[in-house]
Coordinates of C-alpha atoms in Angstrom, one line a residue:
M1334 CA -0.4 -13.7 8.8
T1335 CA 2.7 -13.3 11.5
D1336 CA 1.0 -13.2 14.9
P1337 CA 1.5 -9.5 15.9
A1338 CA 1.8 -10.4 19.6
R1339 CA 5.1 -12.3 18.9
P1340 CA 8.4 -10.3 18.2
S1341 CA 9.1 -10.5 14.4
P1342 CA 12.1 -12.7 13.3
W1343 CA 13.9 -9.6 12.8
T1344 CA 13.0 -8.4 16.5
R1345 CA 14.3 -11.6 18.0
R1346 CA 17.6 -11.1 16.2
A1347 CA 17.7 -7.4 17.2
L1348 CA 17.3 -8.2 20.7
L1349 CA 20.4 -10.5 20.6
A1350 CA 22.5 -8.1 18.7
G1351 CA 21.2 -5.1 20.8
G1352 CA 22.4 -6.8 24.0
A1353 CA 25.8 -7.7 22.6
A1354 CA 26.2 -4.1 21.4
A1355 CA 25.0 -2.6 24.7
A1356 CA 27.7 -4.9 26.5
G1357 CA 30.2 -3.5 24.4
G1358 CA 29.2 0.1 25.3
A1359 CA 27.0 0.9 22.2
A1360 CA 23.7 1.4 23.9
L1361 CA 22.6 3.9 21.6
A1362 CA 23.1 1.6 18.6
A1363 CA 21.3 -1.1 20.5
A1364 CA 18.4 1.2 21.1
W1365 CA 18.0 1.7 17.5
R1366 CA 18.0 -2.0 16.5
L1367 CA 15.1 -2.6 19.0
R1368 CA 12.8 -0.5 17.1
P1369 CA 10.3 -2.7 14.7
R1370 CA 11.8 -3.0 11.1
P1371 CA 9.6 -2.4 8.1
P1372 CA 10.2 -5.2 5.7
N1373 CA 12.9 -5.2 2.9
L1374 CA 10.8 -5.1 -0.5
V1375 CA 12.1 -6.5 -3.7
V1376 CA 10.6 -6.2 -7.3
L1377 CA 11.9 -8.5 -10.0
L1378 CA 10.7 -7.4 -13.1
T1379 CA 11.2 -9.3 -16.8
D1380 CA 10.8 -8.1 -20.1
D1381 CA 8.2 -9.2 -22.7
Q1382 CA 7.8 -12.6 -20.7
G1383 CA 4.6 -14.7 -21.3
F1384 CA 1.9 -15.8 -18.8
N1385 CA 2.6 -19.4 -19.9
D1386 CA 6.4 -19.1 -19.5
L1387 CA 6.9 -20.4 -15.9
G1388 CA 6.4 -24.1 -14.9
C1389 CA 4.1 -23.1 -12.1
Y1390 CA 1.8 -21.7 -14.8
Y1391 CA 2.2 -23.7 -17.5
R1392 CA -0.7 -25.1 -19.4
P1393 CA -0.3 -27.1 -22.6
P1394 CA -1.6 -25.3 -25.5
P1395 CA -3.6 -27.1 -28.0
G1396 CA -1.8 -28.9 -30.9
Q1397 CA 1.7 -28.5 -31.6
G1398 CA 2.1 -25.6 -29.0
P1399 CA 5.1 -24.9 -27.2
G1400 CA 6.2 -27.0 -24.3
P1401 CA 7.2 -26.0 -20.7
I1402 CA 10.4 -24.2 -19.5
D1403 CA 12.0 -25.6 -16.5
T1404 CA 11.8 -23.0 -13.8
P1405 CA 12.5 -24.6 -10.6
R1406 CA 13.5 -21.5 -8.5
L1407 CA 10.5 -19.5 -9.5
D1408 CA 8.3 -22.6 -9.0
R1409 CA 9.7 -23.0 -5.6
M1410 CA 9.1 -19.3 -4.9
A1411 CA 5.2 -19.9 -6.0
A1412 CA 5.1 -22.8 -3.5
E1413 CA 6.4 -20.5 -0.7
G1414 CA 4.1 -17.8 -1.5
V1415 CA 1.4 -16.6 -3.5
R1416 CA 0.8 -17.1 -7.0
L1417 CA -1.7 -14.7 -8.8
T1418 CA -3.8 -15.9 -11.5
Q1419 CA -5.2 -12.1 -12.6
F1420 CA -2.6 -9.8 -12.3
Y1421 CA -2.6 -7.1 -14.9
D1422 CA 0.3 -4.8 -15.9
G1423 CA -0.4 -1.1 -16.4
A1424 CA 0.1 -1.2 -20.1
A1425 CA 1.2 -3.6 -22.7
L1426 CA 4.2 -1.9 -23.9
C1427 CA 7.6 -1.2 -21.9
T1428 CA 7.6 2.6 -21.1
P1429 CA 4.2 3.1 -20.0
S1430 CA 4.0 -0.3 -18.2
R1431 CA 7.0 0.7 -16.1
A1432 CA 5.5 4.3 -15.4
A1433 CA 2.5 2.8 -14.1
L1434 CA 4.4 0.2 -11.7
L1435 CA 6.6 3.1 -10.3
T1436 CA 4.0 5.6 -9.9
G1437 CA 0.7 3.3 -9.0
C1438 CA -1.0 5.3 -11.9
Y1439 CA -2.4 4.7 -15.5
P1440 CA -0.2 6.0 -18.0
P1441 CA -2.2 8.9 -19.1
R1442 CA -2.5 10.3 -15.6
V1443 CA 1.3 10.8 -15.4
G1444 CA 1.8 12.0 -19.3
F1445 CA 2.1 8.8 -21.3
G1446 CA -0.9 9.3 -23.1
A1447 CA -1.4 10.3 -26.9
K1448 CA 1.8 10.3 -28.8
D1449 CA 2.6 13.8 -28.8
R1450 CA 6.5 14.5 -28.9
G1451 CA 6.9 11.0 -29.9
V1452 CA 5.8 9.6 -26.4
G1453 CA 5.1 6.0 -26.5
V1454 CA 8.2 3.8 -25.9
L1455 CA 11.1 6.1 -25.3
T1456 CA 14.3 5.8 -27.5
P1457 CA 17.8 7.5 -27.4
E1458 CA 16.3 10.3 -29.3
S1459 CA 13.4 11.1 -26.9
R1460 CA 13.3 14.2 -25.0
G1461 CA 10.6 13.1 -22.8
G1462 CA 10.3 11.2 -19.5
L1463 CA 8.4 10.6 -16.3
A1464 CA 8.1 14.4 -14.7
A1465 CA 10.1 15.3 -11.8
E1466 CA 6.9 16.2 -10.1
E1467 CA 5.7 12.8 -10.1
V1468 CA 6.3 10.6 -6.9
T1469 CA 7.7 7.3 -7.5
L1470 CA 7.8 4.0 -5.5
A1471 CA 11.3 4.8 -4.7
E1472 CA 10.4 8.1 -3.3
V1473 CA 7.8 6.8 -1.2
L1474 CA 10.0 4.3 0.3
R1475 CA 13.1 6.6 0.5
S1476 CA 10.8 9.2 2.7
A1477 CA 10.3 6.0 5.2
G1478 CA 14.2 5.6 5.7
Y1479 CA 14.5 2.9 2.9
A1480 CA 17.7 2.6 0.9
T1481 CA 16.8 2.3 -2.7
G1482 CA 18.5 0.8 -5.8
C1483 CA 17.5 0.3 -9.4
F1484 CA 19.2 -2.5 -11.5
G1485 CA 18.7 -3.1 -15.2
K1486 CA 16.3 -1.5 -17.6
W1487 CA 15.1 1.8 -16.8
H1488 CA 13.3 3.1 -19.8
L1489 CA 11.4 6.3 -18.2
G1490 CA 13.8 8.9 -19.6
H1491 CA 17.5 9.5 -20.0
R1492 CA 17.9 13.1 -19.8
P1493 CA 19.2 14.7 -16.9
P1494 CA 15.7 15.1 -15.0
F1495 CA 14.3 11.9 -15.5
R1496 CA 17.1 9.5 -14.6
P1497 CA 16.6 7.0 -11.6
T1498 CA 18.8 9.1 -9.2
Q1499 CA 16.6 11.9 -9.8
Q1500 CA 13.4 9.8 -9.3
G1501 CA 14.1 8.3 -5.7
F1502 CA 16.9 5.8 -6.1
D1503 CA 20.0 6.3 -4.2
T1504 CA 21.9 3.5 -6.5
Y1505 CA 21.4 2.8 -10.3
F1506 CA 23.3 0.6 -12.4
G1507 CA 21.8 -0.7 -15.6
I1508 CA 20.6 0.5 -19.2
P1509 CA 18.4 3.5 -20.0
W1510 CA 16.4 1.9 -22.7
S1511 CA 15.6 -1.5 -24.3
N1512 CA 18.5 -3.7 -25.3
N1513 CA 17.6 -3.6 -29.0
Q1514 CA 18.1 0.1 -28.9
V1515 CA 21.4 1.5 -30.2
P1516 CA 23.7 2.8 -29.0
L1517 CA 23.3 0.7 -26.0
V1518 CA 25.0 1.9 -22.7
L1519 CA 25.7 0.8 -19.3
I1520 CA 25.2 3.5 -16.6
R1521 CA 26.3 3.8 -12.9
G1522 CA 24.7 6.6 -11.0
E1523 CA 24.7 9.1 -13.8
E1524 CA 27.9 8.1 -15.5
V1525 CA 28.4 6.1 -18.6
V1526 CA 30.5 3.1 -17.7
R1527 CA 30.6 1.6 -21.2
R1528 CA 28.7 0.9 -24.4
A1529 CA 27.3 -2.7 -24.4
D1530 CA 26.4 -4.8 -27.5
P1531 CA 22.8 -5.5 -27.9
R1532 CA 23.4 -9.2 -27.9
E1533 CA 25.2 -9.3 -24.8
P1534 CA 23.8 -11.0 -21.9
L1535 CA 23.0 -8.8 -19.1
T1536 CA 21.1 -10.7 -16.6
E1537 CA 24.0 -11.9 -14.4
L1538 CA 25.4 -8.5 -14.3
F1539 CA 22.1 -6.9 -13.3
T1540 CA 21.8 -9.6 -10.6
R1541 CA 25.1 -9.4 -9.2
E1542 CA 24.8 -5.6 -8.9
A1543 CA 21.6 -6.2 -6.9
L1544 CA 23.2 -9.0 -4.7
S1545 CA 26.0 -6.4 -3.6
F1546 CA 23.4 -3.8 -2.8
V1547 CA 21.6 -6.2 -0.5
S1548 CA 24.8 -7.1 1.2
A1549 CA 25.8 -3.5 1.7
H1550 CA 22.3 -2.5 3.1
R1551 CA 21.4 -5.8 5.0
H1552 CA 21.2 -4.3 8.4
H1553 CA 18.6 -1.6 7.4
P1554 CA 15.4 -1.5 5.4
F1555 CA 16.1 -1.6 1.6
F1556 CA 14.1 -1.6 -1.6
V1557 CA 15.4 -3.5 -4.9
Y1558 CA 14.0 -2.8 -8.1
L1559 CA 15.6 -5.3 -10.6
A1560 CA 14.3 -5.0 -14.0
Y1561 CA 16.0 -7.3 -16.3
S1562 CA 16.1 -6.5 -20.0
A1563 CA 15.6 -10.2 -20.8
P1564 CA 13.7 -11.9 -22.5
H1565 CA 13.2 -8.6 -24.6
E1566 CA 14.6 -9.3 -28.4
P1567 CA 17.6 -9.7 -29.4
L1568 CA 17.7 -12.6 -27.3
A1569 CA 21.1 -13.3 -25.6
V1570 CA 22.0 -16.0 -23.1
L1571 CA 25.4 -17.0 -21.4
P1572 CA 27.0 -20.3 -22.9
Q1573 CA 26.2 -22.3 -19.7
F1574 CA 22.3 -21.6 -20.5
R1575 CA 22.3 -22.3 -24.0
G1576 CA 20.3 -25.3 -25.1
R1577 CA 18.9 -26.1 -21.9
S1578 CA 15.3 -25.5 -23.0
P1579 CA 13.2 -27.0 -25.7
R1580 CA 11.8 -23.6 -26.3
G1581 CA 14.7 -22.3 -28.1
K1582 CA 17.0 -19.4 -27.1
Y1583 CA 13.7 -17.5 -25.6
G1584 CA 13.5 -20.5 -23.0
D1585 CA 17.0 -20.4 -22.4
E1586 CA 16.7 -16.8 -21.2
I1587 CA 13.8 -17.8 -19.0
V1588 CA 15.9 -20.7 -17.4
E1589 CA 18.7 -18.2 -17.1
I1590 CA 16.5 -15.6 -15.2
D1591 CA 15.3 -18.3 -13.0
H1592 CA 18.8 -19.4 -12.0
F1593 CA 19.8 -15.7 -11.0
V1594 CA 16.5 -15.2 -9.2
G1595 CA 17.4 -18.3 -7.2
L1596 CA 20.9 -16.7 -6.4
L1597 CA 19.3 -13.6 -5.0
L1598 CA 16.7 -15.6 -2.9
D1599 CA 19.7 -17.6 -1.7
A1600 CA 21.5 -14.6 -0.7
L1601 CA 18.5 -13.3 1.4
A1602 CA 18.5 -16.7 3.3
D1603 CA 22.2 -16.3 3.9
H1604 CA 21.8 -12.8 5.3
G1605 CA 19.1 -14.2 7.5
L1606 CA 16.6 -11.7 5.7
D1607 CA 14.1 -14.4 4.5
E1608 CA 11.4 -13.6 7.0
D1609 CA 12.2 -9.8 6.7
T1610 CA 11.7 -9.4 2.9
L1611 CA 8.7 -9.5 0.4
V1612 CA 9.9 -10.3 -3.2
V1613 CA 7.5 -10.0 -5.9
F1614 CA 8.1 -11.5 -9.5
A1615 CA 6.2 -10.4 -12.5
S1616 CA 6.7 -9.3 -16.1
D1617 CA 6.2 -6.0 -17.9
N1618 CA 3.8 -6.8 -20.4
G1619 CA 3.0 -10.1 -22.4
P1620 CA 5.4 -11.8 -25.2
W1621 CA 6.1 -10.3 -28.7
L1622 CA 4.3 -12.4 -31.4
D1623 CA 5.3 -10.2 -34.5
I1624 CA 9.0 -10.9 -34.6
P1625 CA 10.3 -14.2 -36.6
G1626 CA 12.0 -16.6 -34.2
D1627 CA 11.7 -17.6 -30.6
H1628 CA 9.2 -16.1 -28.4
G1629 CA 6.9 -16.4 -25.4
S1630 CA 3.6 -18.0 -24.9
A1631 CA 0.6 -16.2 -23.5
W1632 CA -1.5 -19.2 -23.7
P1633 CA -4.7 -19.4 -22.8
F1634 CA -5.0 -15.8 -23.6
R1635 CA -5.3 -14.2 -27.0
G1636 CA -2.9 -11.8 -28.3
G1637 CA 0.7 -10.6 -27.0
K1638 CA 2.7 -7.4 -26.3
G1639 CA 0.9 -4.2 -27.4
D1640 CA -2.5 -5.9 -28.0
P1641 CA -5.7 -5.0 -26.4
W1642 CA -6.2 -8.7 -25.9
E1643 CA -5.4 -10.3 -22.4
G1644 CA -2.5 -11.8 -23.9
G1645 CA -0.6 -8.2 -23.7
W1646 CA -1.8 -7.4 -20.2
R1647 CA -1.9 -10.5 -18.1
S1648 CA 1.4 -11.4 -16.4
P1649 CA 2.8 -14.1 -14.3
C1650 CA 3.3 -12.8 -10.7
L1651 CA 4.6 -14.4 -7.6
W1652 CA 4.6 -12.9 -3.8
R1653 CA 6.7 -14.3 -1.4
W1654 CA 7.2 -13.5 2.2
P1655 CA 8.0 -16.6 4.5
G1656 CA 6.4 -16.4 8.0
T1657 CA 3.9 -13.5 6.7
L1658 CA 2.4 -14.8 3.5
A1659 CA 1.1 -18.4 3.8
A1660 CA 2.7 -20.6 1.4
G1661 CA 1.2 -22.4 -1.5
Q1662 CA -1.6 -19.9 -2.2
V1663 CA -3.5 -19.4 -5.4
N1664 CA -5.1 -16.2 -5.5
D1665 CA -7.8 -15.5 -8.6
E1666 CA -8.5 -12.0 -7.6
V1667 CA -7.8 -9.0 -9.9
V1668 CA -4.5 -7.2 -9.0
T1669 CA -2.4 -4.8 -10.9
A1670 CA 0.9 -3.4 -11.2
L1671 CA -0.6 -0.1 -10.0
D1672 CA -1.3 -1.8 -6.7
L1673 CA 2.2 -2.1 -5.7
L1674 CA 2.8 1.5 -4.6
P1675 CA 0.2 1.9 -2.2
T1676 CA 0.5 -1.7 -0.8
F1677 CA 4.3 -1.1 -0.4
A1678 CA 3.6 2.1 1.4
R1679 CA 1.2 0.4 3.8
L1680 CA 4.0 -2.2 4.6
A1681 CA 6.7 0.6 5.1
G1682 CA 4.4 3.0 7.2
A1683 CA 4.9 5.7 4.5
P1684 CA 2.3 8.3 3.4
L1685 CA 1.0 8.1 -0.1
P1686 CA 1.6 10.6 -2.6
A1687 CA -0.5 13.9 -2.4
A1688 CA -1.4 13.7 -6.0
P1689 CA -4.2 11.0 -7.1
I1690 CA -3.0 7.8 -7.7
D1691 CA -5.4 4.9 -9.3
G1692 CA -3.8 1.7 -7.7
H1693 CA -5.1 0.1 -4.4
D1694 CA -3.6 -1.6 -1.3
V1695 CA -4.2 -5.2 -2.0
W1696 CA -2.4 -6.5 1.2
P1697 CA -6.1 -7.6 2.6
V1698 CA -6.5 -9.3 -0.9
L1699 CA -3.2 -11.3 -0.3
T1700 CA -3.8 -12.0 3.4
A1701 CA -7.5 -11.8 4.5
G1702 CA -9.3 -13.2 1.4
A1703 CA -10.8 -10.0 0.5
P1704 CA -12.2 -9.2 -2.9
S1705 CA -10.1 -7.2 -5.2
P1706 CA -10.7 -3.3 -4.6
T1707 CA -10.3 -2.8 -8.6
E1708 CA -13.9 -2.5 -9.6
A1709 CA -13.0 -1.5 -13.2
F1710 CA -9.6 -1.9 -15.0
A1711 CA -8.5 0.2 -18.1
Y1712 CA -6.5 -0.9 -21.0
Y1713 CA -4.9 2.3 -22.0
A1714 CA -2.5 2.4 -25.0
R1715 CA -0.7 5.7 -26.1
G1716 CA -3.7 7.6 -24.7
R1717 CA -6.4 5.6 -26.3
L1718 CA -8.7 3.6 -24.1
E1719 CA -8.7 0.4 -26.1
A1720 CA -10.7 -1.8 -23.7
L1721 CA -12.1 -1.8 -20.1
R1722 CA -12.8 -4.5 -17.6
V1723 CA -15.6 -4.5 -15.0
G1724 CA -16.1 -7.3 -13.3
R1725 CA -16.1 -10.6 -15.2
Y1726 CA -16.8 -8.6 -18.5
K1727 CA -14.5 -6.7 -20.9
R1728 CA -15.5 -4.6 -23.5
V1729 CA -13.1 -4.0 -26.3
F1730 CA -13.5 -0.6 -28.1
A1731 CA -13.3 -0.2 -31.9
D1732 CA -9.7 1.3 -32.5
P1733 CA -9.4 2.4 -36.3
V1734 CA -6.0 3.6 -35.7
R1735 CA -4.6 0.0 -35.4
T1736 CA -3.5 -1.8 -38.3
P1737 CA -5.5 -3.9 -39.0
P1738 CA -8.3 -2.1 -37.2
T1739 CA -9.4 -3.5 -33.7
P1740 CA -13.2 -4.5 -33.7
P1741 CA -15.3 -4.0 -30.9
G1742 CA -16.4 -6.7 -28.6
L1743 CA -17.8 -7.9 -25.3
F1744 CA -16.2 -11.1 -23.7
D1745 CA -16.9 -13.0 -20.3
L1746 CA -13.3 -13.6 -19.2
E1747 CA -14.4 -16.1 -16.7
A1748 CA -16.2 -18.3 -19.0
D1749 CA -13.9 -17.3 -22.2
P1750 CA -10.4 -16.2 -21.0
G1751 CA -9.3 -16.3 -24.7
E1752 CA -11.8 -13.7 -26.0
T1753 CA -13.4 -15.8 -28.6
T1754 CA -16.9 -15.4 -28.4
D1755 CA -18.3 -11.7 -28.7
L1756 CA -21.4 -11.2 -26.5
S1757 CA -22.3 -8.0 -27.5
A1758 CA -25.7 -8.7 -28.9
A1759 CA -26.5 -11.3 -26.3
Q1760 CA -25.5 -8.8 -23.3
P1761 CA -26.8 -5.3 -24.2
D1762 CA -27.2 -4.4 -20.5
E1763 CA -23.6 -5.1 -19.7
L1764 CA -22.5 -3.4 -22.7
A1765 CA -24.5 -0.5 -21.7
R1766 CA -23.0 -0.5 -17.9
I1767 CA -19.3 -0.7 -19.1
D1768 CA -19.7 2.2 -21.4
T1769 CA -21.2 4.5 -18.8
V1770 CA -18.1 3.3 -16.5
A1771 CA -16.0 4.2 -19.9
D1772 CA -17.3 7.6 -20.1
G1773 CA -16.3 8.3 -16.5
F1774 CA -12.5 7.1 -17.5
R1775 CA -12.5 9.3 -20.5
A1776 CA -13.6 12.2 -18.7
R1777 CA -10.7 11.7 -16.2
L1778 CA -7.8 10.5 -18.0
G1779 CA -8.9 11.0 -21.7
D1780 CA -9.3 8.9 -24.8
A1781 CA -7.3 9.9 -28.0
I1782 CA -9.7 7.5 -30.1
R1783 CA -12.4 10.0 -29.5
G1784 CA -10.2 13.0 -29.1
V1785 CA -10.9 13.4 -25.5
T1786 CA -8.3 15.4 -23.0
G1787 CA -8.9 13.9 -19.5
S1788 CA -9.5 16.6 -16.6
E1789 CA -6.9 14.7 -14.6
Q1790 CA -4.3 14.1 -17.0
R1791 CA -0.9 15.4 -15.9
P1792 CA 2.0 16.4 -18.4
I1793 CA 4.8 14.4 -19.3
G1794 CA 8.4 15.6 -18.5
Y1795 CA 10.4 17.4 -21.2
F1796 CA 13.7 18.2 -21.5
S1797 CA 14.6 20.9 -23.7
G1798 CA 18.4 21.4 -23.2

C-alpha cells in the first residue's frame, strides 16, 4: 500500500501543476487540482477465454493437450500486480455474467433468472434487458464525479431503456450483442454507425476508442469498461496476428488481445497515469468446448462455457496498480466478478446502491492478506441453482433440464479442482451443511429446478414499444 502520510504521485504532480496555474492567474483551477484524486478504474473483459490461456496461468494438460499462448504484456501485468487463482465469474454465459459484473448481483436478483420471455443470452430479437432501476458500476462511479466510457460488447439489452448511455455510461462505442449474431451493428452513443461483418476483427477498433477516451479524460478520474468481443466465435484476427500462435486462430486472437492491452497500458504510462490507475483484466466466462475448431483451455478444470463445472466459471484475473498493489503477488482467495462494484465504490469514495447486492469489498483481501468475505458462492444458470461452493467443498445439484442431465455430486476443490471424485457418500455432514446454505439461497433468489421463486428477485426490464 502507498504510505498515506506521503502525497500520492498524482498529488505531487498536482502541486506543480497547481503552482504553475496559480502563477498564471488560475488560482481556482490550482485549488481544484490540489484535491486528492481517486484512482482511474479500468476493466478489461475478454469473451469466452479459458483459464489456461495466458502464459502466466499456463499449466500443460496431460497427453497431447494444447500448448501455451505467448502473452508477454499480460504476463508483465501479472508480474507488476496481483494474479488471482480463484476468481469466479457471475455466470457461465455472456449476458448474465455481464449483468453480475456491472451490478454486483447474482443474475436472478436483477431479473436474469428463469428463461421467461426468452431471457438467457439476449439476441437481436430480445425485448428484455437490464432494468433501468438497477444501479450499475458506471452509475456508482459517475455519482462520484467519474467520466465513464463503455467500449466493445454490451449484451445487456439494445432497446432504448437498456443501452449503455442509459445505464451510467457517458460514452459508448461497440456492438449490442455477440459477434455471432446478425445483423451485427456498430453503435456510437445511441446511433448505428454501420453494419459489421461477424468475421470482422474488432479488437483494435474497440481499443483505439478506449485510448481516445483516456486521452480526452486524462486530467480527471475516469472509468473504462473495455469489453472485447474476442475470442468469442466466429474467430476473426487482423492479418499481422495470423499464424502467431501454435493454438490456431483462437491462440492468434489471444496474442492480438495481448498486444492491444499492452497499447492501453503504454498509454497510461505515457500520460503519467500509471500510479493513478487500477486495471483489472478477466474473462466473462470459460471457453466454448462444443463448437468444432479452435477453442480455449480451462485446464486444470472440468468443463467450459455454460457448464456447472469449474471450467465455465473460473477466469484468469489480474489486478495492477503500481505503487499501491505490491508487484508479483499470487492470491489464492475466492474473489468474484460481483465484488468489483463494492470494491470500486470504496476506492472512489462512492456510496453503494440502496437495493441489496451480493458482492463484497475485497480490497483488504488484495492488500492486507484478509480472507475472502465470500463464504458461499452460488452457480446460477437461467434461474437454476446448479451448484454451490461453501469453503473448499462444492455441491453440484441434479439438473434434469440439461441434456444430458447433470448428476449430483460433492467435490473438494482444493484437493480435486478437476471435480473427478464424488465425495457424497464419504462426506454426508458436508453434504447436509451445504444443502442448508442452498435452501437459504433458494428462499432469497429462487431455483427454477425446484420451481422456487425467491423473495429478493427483482424483475428484468422489458420493452413493449
